Amino acid sequence: MSDKKYSAVVTAVGMYVPDKVYDNAYFESIVDTTDEWIRTRTGIRERRILEKGATSDLATKAAEDLLKTHNVDPKEIDIIIVATVTPDMFFPATACLVQDRIGATNSWGFDLSAAC
Amino acid sequence: MLLIGADKMSSIVDYTDRNNCILFGDAGAAVLIEPSEDLSLGLQDSILRIDGSGRESLYMLGGGSLNPCTHETVDKKMHYLYQDGKAVFKVAVKGMADVSYELMQKNNLTSDDVAYLVPHQANLRIIDATAQRMGLSKDKVMVNIDRYGNTTAATIPSCLVEYYRDGKIKKGDKLILSAFGAGFTWGALYVVWAMD
């Protein structure tokens, strides 16, 4: 590490979760399970579900939250990497779809899959 | 560099599979990564591992070049995520705890030095076991699995966003990010938080 000239630092953050909630009671109604079993085995009480749209919508909204909150110009982005195991499709990469929607016109990008 | 973790897990979850459908949720989270001349901030070190012999435990078989989409692959539910939960749990518990602890040792970090463990949110029991191995109390472990489930690529960045926005992390805090997933692939990063 002694020849290191630069360090990679996080300078802005953003996120998005959809509004629709599936709580444990919902799963009690569709499969053979209980709220208590789920909570004690996994720690999960509820999750968010995107009813309409795809991973690029989740990724774009998270990016937009970051850009807006931290006043970042999308034209200054050099590279977009989208980590996902649920890309919108095999190709083009979800990074391309995000690049287009946020107007990151000077960027390169690709997807990264190293799974759940 | 805009690094985004996003997954619509509900698109590959079989909602008749009682063991797996309860686990996953949909989310996206993003971080902007820039170079810094202050080398004491940002990414300091990492341990990254891969072991493809774990491919039988966690996968989605259909849709790729091995099993292109046909009526048969649909009928056989090959376009859903499959997980042998018990097998994955056993390996993940050890894998995540081992790399996190090794990374602390390698960088001479004590449990007092570490401000937070930022773990992949797959299962609270795996998270607890990792924290225990690192000697961290529960208040030093980032958790949002209770509200979002396992959001795959969004788990670690969404924890960072929420804890940062809640004012719980500050510049100079030493963080250990740790994850485990299909492959198997797993690893840990030692990061010094750079945002005020």
Short mmCIF file of C-alpha atoms in Angstrom, two decimals:
data_model
loop_
_atom_site.label_atom_id
_atom_site.label_comp_id
_atom_site.label_asym_id
_atom_site.label_seq_id
_atom_site.Cartn_x
_atom_site.Cartn_y
_atom_site.Cartn_z
CA MET A 1 0.00 0.00 0.00
CA SER A 2 3.06 2.29 0.35
CA ASP A 3 3.01 3.34 -3.33
CA LYS A 4 -0.64 4.36 -3.09
CA LYS A 5 -1.27 7.87 -4.43
CA TYR A 6 -5.01 8.14 -4.04
CA SER A 7 -7.60 6.60 -1.79
CA ALA A 8 -11.16 5.75 -2.94
CA VAL A 9 -13.65 7.58 -0.74
CA VAL A 10 -17.45 7.78 -0.61
CA THR A 11 -18.51 11.41 -1.15
CA ALA A 12 -22.28 11.11 -1.68
CA VAL A 13 -25.04 8.58 -0.99
CA GLY A 14 -28.63 7.86 -2.04
CA MET A 15 -31.27 5.16 -1.88
CA TYR A 16 -34.77 4.16 -2.89
CA VAL A 17 -37.27 1.64 -1.58
CA PRO A 18 -40.72 1.13 -3.10
CA ASP A 19 -43.83 2.02 -1.04
CA LYS A 20 -45.57 -1.37 -1.13
CA VAL A 21 -44.95 -3.39 2.06
CA TYR A 22 -45.24 -7.16 2.45
CA ASP A 23 -45.28 -7.83 6.21
CA ASN A 24 -45.02 -11.26 7.80
CA ALA A 25 -48.81 -11.46 8.15
CA TYR A 26 -49.06 -11.34 4.35
CA PHE A 27 -46.83 -14.43 4.09
CA GLU A 28 -48.94 -16.21 6.73
CA SER A 29 -51.81 -15.75 4.28
CA ILE A 30 -50.02 -17.17 1.18
CA VAL A 31 -47.68 -19.94 2.48
CA ASP A 32 -47.42 -22.21 5.53
CA THR A 33 -45.40 -19.98 7.87
CA THR A 34 -45.77 -17.74 10.93
CA ASP A 35 -44.66 -14.26 11.91
CA GLU A 36 -42.84 -15.71 14.91
CA TRP A 37 -40.96 -18.30 12.82
CA ILE A 38 -39.81 -15.64 10.33
CA ARG A 39 -38.75 -13.15 13.02
CA THR A 40 -36.80 -15.63 15.16
CA ARG A 41 -35.10 -17.39 12.21
CA THR A 42 -34.28 -14.35 10.05
CA GLY A 43 -34.94 -11.09 11.94
CA ILE A 44 -37.25 -9.89 9.14
CA ARG A 45 -40.54 -8.09 9.92
CA GLU A 46 -41.38 -6.65 6.51
CA ARG A 47 -39.95 -6.00 3.02
CA ARG A 48 -40.65 -3.56 0.20
CA ILE A 49 -41.95 -4.76 -3.17
CA LEU A 50 -41.78 -2.96 -6.51
CA GLU A 51 -45.15 -3.72 -8.09
CA LYS A 52 -44.52 -2.03 -11.46
CA GLY A 53 -41.13 -1.46 -13.03
CA ALA A 54 -37.72 -3.09 -12.97
CA THR A 55 -34.30 -2.96 -11.37
CA SER A 56 -33.31 0.04 -13.51
CA ASP A 57 -36.14 1.98 -11.84
CA LEU A 58 -34.78 1.15 -8.37
CA ALA A 59 -31.24 2.01 -9.50
CA THR A 60 -32.25 5.25 -11.25
CA LYS A 61 -34.27 6.48 -8.26
CA ALA A 62 -31.39 5.72 -5.89
CA ALA A 63 -29.03 7.61 -8.23
CA GLU A 64 -31.44 10.56 -8.51
CA ASP A 65 -31.69 10.72 -4.72
CA LEU A 66 -27.89 10.89 -4.52
CA LEU A 67 -27.55 13.51 -7.27
CA LYS A 68 -30.28 15.73 -5.80
CA THR A 69 -29.26 15.44 -2.14
CA HIS A 70 -25.60 16.18 -2.77
CA ASN A 71 -26.02 18.53 -5.73
CA VAL A 72 -23.93 16.36 -8.08
CA ASP A 73 -23.89 17.13 -11.83
CA PRO A 74 -24.51 13.83 -13.69
CA LYS A 75 -22.23 15.05 -16.50
CA GLU A 76 -19.29 14.81 -14.07
CA ILE A 77 -19.72 11.05 -13.60
CA ASP A 78 -16.96 9.04 -15.29
CA ILE A 79 -18.27 5.53 -14.72
CA ILE A 80 -21.49 3.84 -13.57
CA ILE A 81 -21.36 0.33 -12.13
CA VAL A 82 -24.64 -1.40 -11.30
CA ALA A 83 -24.31 -4.42 -9.01
CA THR A 84 -27.34 -6.67 -9.52
CA VAL A 85 -28.48 -10.25 -10.05
CA THR A 86 -31.81 -9.08 -11.44
CA PRO A 87 -30.83 -6.89 -14.43
CA ASP A 88 -33.72 -5.59 -16.55
CA MET A 89 -32.46 -7.96 -19.29
CA PHE A 90 -29.23 -9.75 -20.26
CA PHE A 91 -28.21 -6.82 -22.41
CA PRO A 92 -27.90 -3.93 -22.62
CA ALA A 93 -26.46 -3.64 -19.13
CA THR A 94 -28.66 -1.97 -16.54
CA ALA A 95 -25.86 0.61 -16.17
CA CYS A 96 -26.68 1.81 -19.72
CA LEU A 97 -30.34 2.29 -18.83
CA VAL A 98 -29.42 4.27 -15.70
CA GLN A 99 -26.84 6.33 -17.63
CA ASP A 100 -29.46 7.39 -20.16
CA ARG A 101 -32.12 8.24 -17.60
CA ILE A 102 -29.93 10.35 -15.33
CA GLY A 103 -28.19 12.10 -18.24
CA ALA A 104 -24.66 10.98 -17.37
CA THR A 105 -23.53 11.78 -20.91
CA ASN A 106 -19.79 11.59 -20.20
CA SER A 107 -19.88 8.23 -18.45
CA TRP A 108 -18.90 4.65 -19.24
CA GLY A 109 -20.42 1.73 -17.35
CA PHE A 110 -21.22 -1.93 -16.87
CA ASP A 111 -23.06 -4.35 -14.56
CA LEU A 112 -21.45 -6.48 -11.90
CA SER A 113 -22.93 -9.78 -10.74
CA ALA A 114 -21.60 -11.33 -7.55
CA ALA A 115 -24.93 -12.50 -6.18
CA CYS A 116 -27.14 -12.48 -3.17
CA MET B 1 -17.71 6.72 -10.07
CA LEU B 2 -21.36 6.04 -9.38
CA LEU B 3 -21.68 2.59 -7.79
CA ILE B 4 -25.25 1.36 -7.47
CA GLY B 5 -26.55 -1.81 -5.84
CA ALA B 6 -30.11 -2.56 -6.96
CA ASP B 7 -32.25 -5.68 -7.11
CA LYS B 8 -35.85 -6.46 -7.83
CA MET B 9 -35.70 -9.80 -6.02
CA SER B 10 -39.49 -10.18 -6.27
CA SER B 11 -38.95 -10.82 -10.01
CA ILE B 12 -37.10 -14.11 -9.31
CA VAL B 13 -38.73 -15.26 -6.06
CA ASP B 14 -41.16 -18.20 -6.09
CA TYR B 15 -44.01 -17.07 -3.84
CA THR B 16 -45.03 -20.69 -3.20
CA ASP B 17 -41.57 -21.56 -1.76
CA ARG B 18 -42.17 -20.99 1.96
CA ASN B 19 -38.49 -21.14 2.93
CA ASN B 20 -37.22 -18.56 0.47
CA CYS B 21 -40.07 -16.21 -0.47
CA ILE B 22 -40.11 -14.64 3.00
CA LEU B 23 -36.47 -13.58 2.79
CA PHE B 24 -36.21 -11.09 -0.05
CA GLY B 25 -37.19 -7.52 -0.80
CA ASP B 26 -36.65 -4.89 -3.52
CA ALA B 27 -34.41 -1.83 -3.12
CA GLY B 28 -31.69 0.30 -4.67
CA ALA B 29 -28.85 2.26 -3.09
CA ALA B 30 -25.99 4.28 -4.52
CA VAL B 31 -22.64 5.72 -3.49
CA LEU B 32 -20.43 8.19 -5.34
CA ILE B 33 -16.77 7.22 -5.13
CA GLU B 34 -14.02 9.78 -5.77
CA PRO B 35 -10.23 9.83 -5.40
CA SER B 36 -8.80 11.45 -2.28
CA GLU B 37 -5.24 12.56 -1.66
CA ASP B 38 -5.78 11.95 2.05
CA LEU B 39 -4.79 8.28 2.18
CA SER B 40 -6.04 7.90 5.75
CA LEU B 41 -9.63 8.08 4.43
CA GLY B 42 -11.63 5.68 2.26
CA LEU B 43 -10.82 2.10 1.27
CA GLN B 44 -7.85 0.83 3.27
CA ASP B 45 -7.79 -2.92 2.74
CA SER B 46 -9.86 -5.90 1.62
CA ILE B 47 -10.07 -9.69 1.71
CA LEU B 48 -12.06 -11.18 -1.18
CA ARG B 49 -12.79 -14.86 -1.76
CA ILE B 50 -14.56 -17.05 -4.32
CA ASP B 51 -15.41 -20.78 -4.22
CA GLY B 52 -17.42 -22.16 -7.12
CA SER B 53 -17.95 -25.50 -5.40
CA GLY B 54 -20.84 -23.72 -3.67
CA ARG B 55 -22.79 -23.49 -6.94
CA GLU B 56 -25.14 -26.32 -5.93
CA SER B 57 -26.50 -24.40 -2.93
CA LEU B 58 -27.73 -21.08 -4.33
CA TYR B 59 -28.62 -20.47 -7.97
CA MET B 60 -31.07 -19.61 -10.70
CA LEU B 61 -30.68 -22.22 -13.44
CA GLY B 62 -32.92 -21.01 -16.22
CA GLY B 63 -32.53 -18.36 -18.90
CA GLY B 64 -28.77 -18.62 -19.45
CA SER B 65 -26.85 -20.48 -22.17
CA LEU B 66 -27.02 -23.75 -20.20
CA ASN B 67 -30.80 -23.77 -19.96
CA PRO B 68 -32.26 -21.26 -22.44
CA CYS B 69 -35.86 -20.34 -21.75
CA THR B 70 -38.34 -22.98 -22.96
CA HIS B 71 -41.81 -24.09 -21.86
CA GLU B 72 -40.03 -26.84 -19.94
CA THR B 73 -37.75 -24.47 -17.99
CA VAL B 74 -40.81 -22.45 -17.02
CA ASP B 75 -42.77 -25.55 -15.98
CA LYS B 76 -39.81 -26.74 -13.88
CA LYS B 77 -39.61 -23.34 -12.13
CA MET B 78 -36.05 -22.85 -13.33
CA HIS B 79 -36.45 -19.09 -13.58
CA TYR B 80 -36.74 -18.71 -9.83
CA LEU B 81 -34.00 -18.36 -7.25
CA TYR B 82 -33.22 -21.67 -5.54
CA GLN B 83 -31.46 -21.82 -2.20
CA ASP B 84 -30.56 -24.67 0.13
CA GLY B 85 -30.94 -22.42 3.16
CA LYS B 86 -29.31 -24.70 5.70
CA ALA B 87 -26.23 -25.34 3.54
CA VAL B 88 -25.77 -21.66 2.74
CA PHE B 89 -26.28 -20.64 6.38
CA LYS B 90 -23.53 -22.98 7.55
CA VAL B 91 -20.93 -21.72 5.07
CA ALA B 92 -22.02 -18.05 5.27
CA VAL B 93 -21.81 -17.90 9.06
CA LYS B 94 -18.21 -19.10 8.96
CA GLY B 95 -17.18 -17.25 5.80
CA MET B 96 -18.42 -13.81 6.82
CA ALA B 97 -17.10 -14.09 10.37
CA ASP B 98 -13.70 -15.41 9.22
CA VAL B 99 -12.91 -12.69 6.65
CA SER B 100 -14.17 -9.91 8.94
CA TYR B 101 -12.02 -11.11 11.83
CA GLU B 102 -9.00 -11.73 9.57
CA LEU B 103 -9.27 -8.20 8.18
CA MET B 104 -9.25 -6.77 11.71
CA GLN B 105 -6.17 -8.84 12.61
CA LYS B 106 -4.38 -7.89 9.40
CA ASN B 107 -4.87 -4.18 10.13
CA ASN B 108 -4.27 -4.40 13.90
CA LEU B 109 -7.82 -3.27 14.63
CA THR B 110 -9.36 -4.02 18.01
CA SER B 111 -13.12 -4.15 18.58
CA ASP B 112 -12.78 -0.69 20.19
CA ASP B 113 -11.26 0.70 16.98
CA VAL B 114 -14.17 -0.45 14.81
CA ALA B 115 -17.10 2.00 14.78
CA TYR B 116 -19.43 -0.30 12.84
CA LEU B 117 -19.73 -3.65 11.17
CA VAL B 118 -21.72 -3.09 7.96
CA PRO B 119 -22.90 -6.60 7.10
CA HIS B 120 -24.83 -7.98 4.14
CA GLN B 121 -28.40 -8.33 5.41
CA ALA B 122 -29.28 -11.96 4.63
CA ASN B 123 -30.13 -13.28 8.06
CA LEU B 124 -29.87 -11.68 11.50
CA ARG B 125 -28.29 -14.80 12.96
CA ILE B 126 -25.39 -14.65 10.46
CA ILE B 127 -24.96 -10.95 11.31
CA ASP B 128 -24.95 -11.68 15.06
CA ALA B 129 -22.40 -14.48 14.67
CA THR B 130 -20.08 -12.21 12.66
CA ALA B 131 -20.35 -9.41 15.24
CA GLN B 132 -19.67 -11.85 18.06
CA ARG B 133 -16.54 -13.16 16.35
CA MET B 134 -15.31 -9.55 15.97
CA GLY B 135 -16.10 -8.80 19.61
CA LEU B 136 -18.59 -6.06 18.69
CA SER B 137 -21.65 -5.15 20.75
CA LYS B 138 -25.02 -4.90 18.99
CA ASP B 139 -24.96 -1.09 18.92
CA LYS B 140 -21.94 -1.30 16.59
CA VAL B 141 -23.71 -3.38 13.94
CA MET B 142 -25.72 -1.81 11.13
CA VAL B 143 -29.08 -3.53 10.65
CA ASN B 144 -32.08 -2.82 8.39
CA ILE B 145 -33.09 -6.40 7.52
CA ASP B 146 -36.08 -6.04 9.88
CA ARG B 147 -37.63 -3.44 7.54
CA TYR B 148 -36.38 -4.50 4.09
CA GLY B 149 -35.43 -8.21 4.21
CA ASN B 150 -32.55 -9.32 1.99
CA THR B 151 -32.28 -6.79 -0.84
CA THR B 152 -29.16 -8.49 -2.28
CA ALA B 153 -26.93 -5.79 -3.84
CA ALA B 154 -28.67 -2.98 -1.93
CA THR B 155 -28.12 -4.28 1.63
CA ILE B 156 -24.75 -2.73 2.50
CA PRO B 157 -25.15 0.61 0.66
CA SER B 158 -28.68 1.13 2.06
CA CYS B 159 -27.32 0.58 5.59
CA LEU B 160 -24.60 3.17 4.93
CA VAL B 161 -27.14 5.68 3.60
CA GLU B 162 -29.54 5.29 6.53
CA TYR B 163 -26.90 5.38 9.27
CA TYR B 164 -25.18 8.36 7.63
CA ARG B 165 -28.46 10.27 7.33
CA ASP B 166 -29.32 9.46 10.93
CA GLY B 167 -26.00 11.06 11.95
CA LYS B 168 -24.69 7.80 13.36
CA ILE B 169 -21.47 7.71 11.31
CA LYS B 170 -18.94 10.50 11.16
CA LYS B 171 -15.75 11.28 9.28
CA GLY B 172 -12.85 9.09 10.45
CA ASP B 173 -15.05 6.22 11.65
CA LYS B 174 -13.53 2.83 10.90
CA LEU B 175 -16.00 0.49 9.20
CA ILE B 176 -15.80 -3.19 8.29
CA LEU B 177 -18.09 -4.02 5.34
CA SER B 178 -18.73 -7.74 5.03
CA ALA B 179 -20.75 -9.85 2.59
CA PHE B 180 -21.48 -13.40 1.48
CA GLY B 181 -23.39 -14.63 -1.56
CA ALA B 182 -23.99 -17.16 -4.31
CA GLY B 183 -20.98 -18.76 -5.94
CA PHE B 184 -19.91 -18.78 -3.25
CA THR B 185 -18.36 -15.34 -3.24
CA TRP B 186 -17.61 -13.40 -0.08
CA GLY B 187 -15.31 -10.82 1.43
CA ALA B 188 -14.75 -7.87 3.70
CA LEU B 189 -13.57 -4.29 3.22
CA TYR B 190 -11.91 -1.97 5.72
CA VAL B 191 -13.14 1.57 5.03
CA VAL B 192 -12.56 4.83 6.87
CA TRP B 193 -15.66 6.99 6.40
CA ALA B 194 -14.81 10.29 4.68
CA MET B 195 -18.07 12.29 4.85
CA ASP B 196 -18.86 14.87 7.54
#
